XYZ file of N, CA and C in Angstrom:
429
model
N 98.944 94.871 130.574
C 98.046 96.012 130.540
C 96.719 95.635 129.889
N 95.667 96.090 130.499
C 94.351 95.970 129.912
C 93.623 97.184 130.053
N 93.004 97.676 128.913
C 92.183 98.888 128.935
C 90.839 98.544 128.168
N 89.826 99.196 128.781
C 88.439 98.998 128.164
C 87.892 100.318 127.740
N 87.232 100.324 126.514
C 86.572 101.535 126.040
C 85.125 101.503 126.553
N 84.468 102.513 126.456
C 83.046 102.686 126.899
C 82.136 101.654 126.159
N 82.506 101.383 124.899
C 81.585 100.516 124.134
C 82.022 99.052 124.357
N 82.870 98.841 125.277
C 83.228 97.406 125.577
C 84.376 96.800 125.002
N 84.932 97.435 123.885
C 86.160 96.899 123.303
C 87.296 96.940 124.350
N 88.172 95.898 124.381
C 89.161 95.726 125.312
C 90.539 95.616 124.696
N 91.498 96.345 125.062
C 92.848 96.193 124.544
C 93.736 95.579 125.608
N 94.541 94.581 125.211
C 95.440 93.866 126.139
C 96.798 93.590 125.489
N 97.708 93.631 126.306
C 99.076 93.238 125.968
C 99.513 91.809 126.494
N 98.426 91.136 127.041
C 98.689 89.760 127.465
C 98.920 88.680 126.396
N 100.083 88.203 126.161
C 100.215 87.292 125.024
C 99.297 86.117 125.024
N 98.879 85.678 126.258
C 97.960 84.556 126.355
C 96.667 84.766 125.697
N 96.321 86.066 125.543
C 94.936 86.374 124.927
C 94.960 86.434 123.302
N 96.151 86.453 122.785
C 96.385 86.473 121.408
C 95.816 85.193 120.668
N 95.100 85.382 119.610
C 94.585 84.369 118.753
C 95.600 84.317 117.616
N 96.659 83.577 117.790
C 97.830 83.532 116.859
C 97.317 83.081 115.467
N 96.422 82.065 115.443
C 95.894 81.576 114.164
C 95.182 82.592 113.425
N 94.415 83.363 114.111
C 93.684 84.587 113.435
C 94.562 85.583 113.022
N 95.572 85.976 113.790
C 96.502 86.945 113.320
C 97.294 86.515 112.132
N 97.649 85.220 112.124
C 98.320 84.707 110.853
C 97.463 84.837 109.693
N 96.167 84.458 109.915
C 95.227 84.523 108.840
C 95.061 85.966 108.220
N 94.875 86.881 109.172
C 94.679 88.282 108.747
C 95.913 88.769 108.011
N 97.161 88.450 108.523
C 98.335 89.030 107.926
C 98.519 88.430 106.653
N 98.535 86.993 106.608
C 98.984 86.310 105.408
C 97.969 86.390 104.209
N 96.701 86.746 104.534
C 95.699 86.737 103.405
C 95.161 88.078 103.103
N 95.279 89.121 104.049
C 94.611 90.363 103.817
C 95.450 91.630 104.039
N 96.642 91.562 104.541
C 97.487 92.635 104.917
C 98.508 92.711 103.707
N 98.423 93.753 102.938
C 99.308 93.940 101.777
C 100.775 93.792 102.053
N 101.323 94.092 103.340
C 102.696 94.065 103.594
C 103.099 92.675 104.075
N 102.167 91.706 104.279
C 102.524 90.445 104.800
C 101.808 89.225 104.075
N 101.385 89.470 102.868
C 100.689 88.375 102.161
C 101.618 87.254 101.956
N 101.051 86.037 102.340
C 101.779 84.818 102.224
C 102.841 84.625 103.343
N 102.827 85.444 104.357
C 103.737 85.299 105.478
C 103.430 83.867 106.222
N 104.397 83.067 106.517
C 104.198 81.744 107.067
C 103.713 81.814 108.562
N 103.042 80.757 108.921
C 102.614 80.804 110.364
C 103.822 80.685 111.334
N 104.827 79.989 110.945
C 106.084 80.031 111.723
C 106.690 81.363 111.943
N 106.693 82.133 110.771
C 107.159 83.560 110.914
C 106.361 84.377 111.759
N 105.002 84.326 111.711
C 104.124 85.063 112.481
C 104.392 84.671 114.000
N 104.410 83.431 114.307
C 104.667 82.942 115.633
C 105.977 83.471 116.207
N 107.020 83.374 115.434
C 108.330 83.924 115.786
C 108.289 85.460 116.111
N 107.622 86.146 115.207
C 107.530 87.606 115.292
C 106.705 87.910 116.568
N 105.700 87.229 116.974
C 104.902 87.494 118.141
C 105.843 87.219 119.389
N 106.564 86.094 119.292
C 107.435 85.779 120.472
C 108.452 86.833 120.768
N 108.858 87.595 119.770
C 109.925 88.486 119.856
C 109.422 89.956 119.967
N 108.210 90.112 120.164
C 107.634 91.509 120.104
C 106.750 91.789 121.271
N 106.481 93.022 121.414
C 105.405 93.440 122.352
C 104.158 93.537 121.570
N 103.100 92.846 122.024
C 101.893 92.635 121.251
C 100.684 93.345 121.899
N 99.790 93.818 120.967
C 98.593 94.469 121.479
C 97.485 93.866 120.672
N 96.423 93.455 121.404
C 95.208 92.875 120.810
C 94.011 93.567 121.329
N 93.081 93.865 120.373
C 91.806 94.384 120.740
C 90.789 93.220 120.626
N 89.907 93.094 121.741
C 88.879 92.106 121.641
C 87.531 92.794 121.712
N 86.596 92.258 121.016
C 85.173 92.799 121.091
C 84.602 92.421 122.450
N 83.598 93.256 122.853
C 83.002 92.945 124.127
C 82.540 91.504 124.357
N 82.138 90.820 123.180
C 81.705 89.420 123.322
C 82.901 88.477 123.299
N 84.115 88.891 123.235
C 85.132 88.076 123.468
C 86.132 87.849 122.229
N 85.776 87.772 120.947
C 86.691 87.560 119.946
C 87.766 88.692 119.659
N 88.947 88.329 119.247
C 89.901 89.299 118.868
C 89.471 89.930 117.531
N 89.596 91.232 117.534
C 89.265 92.026 116.287
C 90.285 92.862 115.766
N 91.463 93.070 116.440
C 92.561 93.879 115.879
C 93.809 93.446 116.609
N 94.912 93.887 115.914
C 96.241 93.431 116.393
C 97.280 94.504 115.965
N 98.393 94.647 116.851
C 99.495 95.365 116.483
C 100.634 94.900 117.276
N 101.874 95.049 116.680
C 102.965 94.672 117.507
C 104.151 95.691 117.391
N 104.972 95.691 118.354
C 106.055 96.642 118.485
C 107.396 95.779 118.621
N 108.274 96.003 117.800
C 109.667 95.549 117.925
C 110.396 96.583 118.740
N 110.926 96.329 119.814
C 111.625 97.368 120.652
C 112.694 96.779 121.580
N 113.646 97.676 121.956
C 114.625 97.348 123.040
C 114.106 97.882 124.341
N 112.992 98.739 124.263
C 112.373 99.393 125.459
C 113.395 100.393 126.047
N 114.222 100.956 125.243
C 115.178 101.876 125.741
C 115.445 103.014 124.686
N 115.697 102.670 123.469
C 116.084 103.630 122.423
C 115.296 103.606 121.202
N 114.597 102.551 120.906
C 114.048 102.417 119.517
C 112.830 101.463 119.589
N 111.848 101.829 118.690
C 110.750 100.947 118.575
C 110.229 101.004 117.123
N 109.724 99.907 116.566
C 109.133 99.837 115.354
C 107.739 99.256 115.438
N 106.679 100.054 115.137
C 105.238 99.694 115.089
C 104.964 99.021 113.805
N 104.456 97.869 113.943
C 104.120 97.083 112.662
C 102.997 96.142 112.781
N 102.523 95.660 111.703
C 101.490 94.584 111.650
C 100.207 95.154 112.324
N 99.975 96.462 112.109
C 98.648 97.062 112.686
C 97.534 96.566 111.786
N 96.599 95.986 112.308
C 95.437 95.335 111.509
C 94.150 95.384 112.342
N 93.103 95.782 111.641
C 91.784 95.866 112.285
C 90.882 94.978 111.244
N 90.107 94.039 111.857
C 89.221 93.164 111.125
C 88.253 94.055 110.317
N 88.010 93.737 109.109
C 87.110 94.589 108.247
C 85.763 94.893 108.910
N 85.180 93.925 109.642
C 83.865 94.227 110.157
C 83.884 95.261 111.400
N 85.070 95.525 111.824
C 85.329 96.445 112.936
C 85.964 97.777 112.526
N 86.220 97.954 111.342
C 86.834 99.225 110.788
C 85.745 100.315 110.954
N 86.383 101.504 110.989
C 85.609 102.672 111.012
C 84.902 103.057 112.383
N 85.495 102.272 113.377
C 85.053 102.550 114.715
C 86.147 103.222 115.649
N 87.140 103.548 114.992
C 88.301 104.260 115.763
C 89.151 103.270 116.488
N 89.007 102.001 116.192
C 89.887 101.037 116.901
C 91.318 101.155 116.552
N 91.690 101.445 115.312
C 93.112 101.613 114.921
C 93.713 102.783 115.619
N 92.976 103.933 115.609
C 93.441 105.080 116.283
C 93.552 104.837 117.748
N 92.635 104.270 118.338
C 92.704 103.913 119.773
C 93.943 102.959 120.135
N 94.066 101.989 119.333
C 95.203 101.070 119.457
C 96.514 101.682 119.398
N 96.702 102.516 118.331
C 98.006 103.202 118.129
C 98.271 104.178 119.281
N 97.168 104.832 119.699
C 97.374 105.748 120.894
C 97.771 104.971 122.135
N 97.239 103.805 122.292
C 97.636 103.010 123.478
C 99.047 102.467 123.309
N 99.539 102.136 122.135
C 100.901 101.794 121.855
C 101.835 102.932 122.337
N 101.467 104.160 121.847
C 102.305 105.265 122.060
C 102.287 105.527 123.581
N 101.211 105.436 124.329
C 101.139 105.625 125.749
C 101.957 104.554 126.485
N 101.872 103.328 126.044
C 102.539 102.276 126.634
C 104.079 102.361 126.556
N 104.553 102.924 125.401
C 106.033 103.094 125.239
C 106.489 104.368 125.923
N 105.665 105.262 126.284
C 106.090 106.609 126.837
C 107.047 106.400 128.054
N 106.666 105.634 129.022
C 107.542 105.507 130.290
C 109.056 105.059 129.903
N 109.226 104.265 128.751
C 110.515 103.899 128.388
C 111.412 105.055 127.808
N 110.713 106.140 127.400
C 111.445 107.308 126.867
C 112.255 106.815 125.520
N 111.638 105.953 124.839
C 112.167 105.562 123.617
C 112.492 106.750 122.685
N 113.574 106.927 122.140
C 114.031 108.127 121.366
C 113.199 108.162 120.005
N 113.040 106.972 119.362
C 112.393 106.871 117.993
C 111.393 105.762 117.951
N 110.230 106.051 117.533
C 109.238 105.067 117.147
C 108.942 105.317 115.676
N 109.252 104.237 114.878
C 109.071 104.392 113.445
C 107.906 103.421 113.043
N 107.353 103.744 111.832
C 106.443 102.803 111.261
C 106.489 103.056 109.750
N 105.815 102.179 108.942
C 105.672 102.383 107.582
C 104.276 102.114 107.192
N 103.752 102.906 106.300
C 102.281 102.763 105.827
C 102.171 103.377 104.455
N 101.320 102.685 103.686
C 100.939 103.251 102.379
C 99.677 104.024 102.421
N 98.792 103.664 103.409
C 97.449 104.277 103.340
C 96.784 104.694 104.502
N 97.480 104.689 105.656
C 96.788 105.034 106.974
C 97.441 106.264 107.698
N 98.077 107.167 106.908
C 98.700 108.295 107.471
C 97.862 109.032 108.664
N 96.592 109.165 108.249
C 95.681 110.046 109.111
C 95.437 109.342 110.387
N 95.471 108.058 110.522
C 95.338 107.311 111.756
C 96.466 107.557 112.628
N 97.702 107.362 112.022
C 98.973 107.537 112.863
C 99.247 108.974 113.240
N 98.700 109.907 112.354
C 98.857 111.384 112.761
C 98.073 111.732 113.955
N 96.933 111.017 114.140
C 96.155 111.296 115.361
C 96.903 110.934 116.635
N 97.790 110.055 116.539
C 98.598 109.622 117.688
C 99.924 110.379 117.850
N 100.107 111.368 116.899
C 101.359 112.115 116.936
C 102.411 111.802 115.999
N 102.242 110.794 115.105
C 103.276 110.473 114.102
C 103.296 111.543 113.047
N 104.527 111.814 112.548
C 104.669 112.777 111.446
C 105.541 112.187 110.449
N 105.586 112.784 109.200
C 106.505 112.244 108.218
C 107.958 112.418 108.725
N 108.823 111.535 108.185
C 110.214 111.666 108.650
C 110.817 112.843 108.146
N 111.433 113.597 109.031
C 112.017 114.929 108.731
C 113.231 114.836 107.680
N 113.931 113.771 107.823
C 115.234 113.549 106.913
C 115.216 112.055 106.470
N 114.288 111.832 105.529
C 114.170 110.368 105.050
C 115.544 109.927 104.337
N 116.302 110.934 103.845
C 117.544 110.531 103.227
C 118.608 110.025 104.101
N 118.321 110.149 105.418
C 119.256 109.538 106.428
C 119.060 108.097 106.681
N 117.890 107.547 106.239
C 117.570 106.221 106.459
C 118.131 105.328 105.317
N 118.587 104.121 105.642
C 118.968 103.157 104.621
C 118.400 101.814 104.954
N 118.364 100.935 103.995
C 117.786 99.682 104.247
C 118.715 98.524 103.615
N 118.811 97.461 104.283
C 119.506 96.266 103.827
C 118.447 95.182 103.252
N 118.798 94.688 102.094
C 117.972 93.672 101.464
C 116.497 94.255 101.253
N 116.283 95.309 100.598
C 114.946 95.801 100.444
C 114.087 94.781 99.500
N 112.933 94.570 99.834
C 112.031 93.796 98.977
C 111.293 94.737 98.111
N 111.232 94.379 96.792
C 110.502 95.268 95.864
C 109.154 94.736 95.505
């Protein structure tokens, strides 16, 4: 899938267009949830996920998100990242909306995510706080 905004930003799910080295750099050095993540781990996560990349009109990748999903019952949206120079342009909101729309035909029952600071971006795409967080459990939580 490829979609282009009026301002020339392009979103793609083509794995060949991913700049894996850049994604690793962003996540391991600037994303609070993935600081220090190894390149091998990033590469494995990309291979096992549905990936979304936003490219600037001039070509370079400027944003990334991935979805872990069985394409039938469940999806986890994670590693959503927009390069600092491209923040404030609605790219995160656009990308999350594209993820939502891409998953819609699968009729996935639940799409979850976790965020400390971007609730308003996800709310624009229809995400809401968990109605019953006490029903969730975690194995091997990292503190």
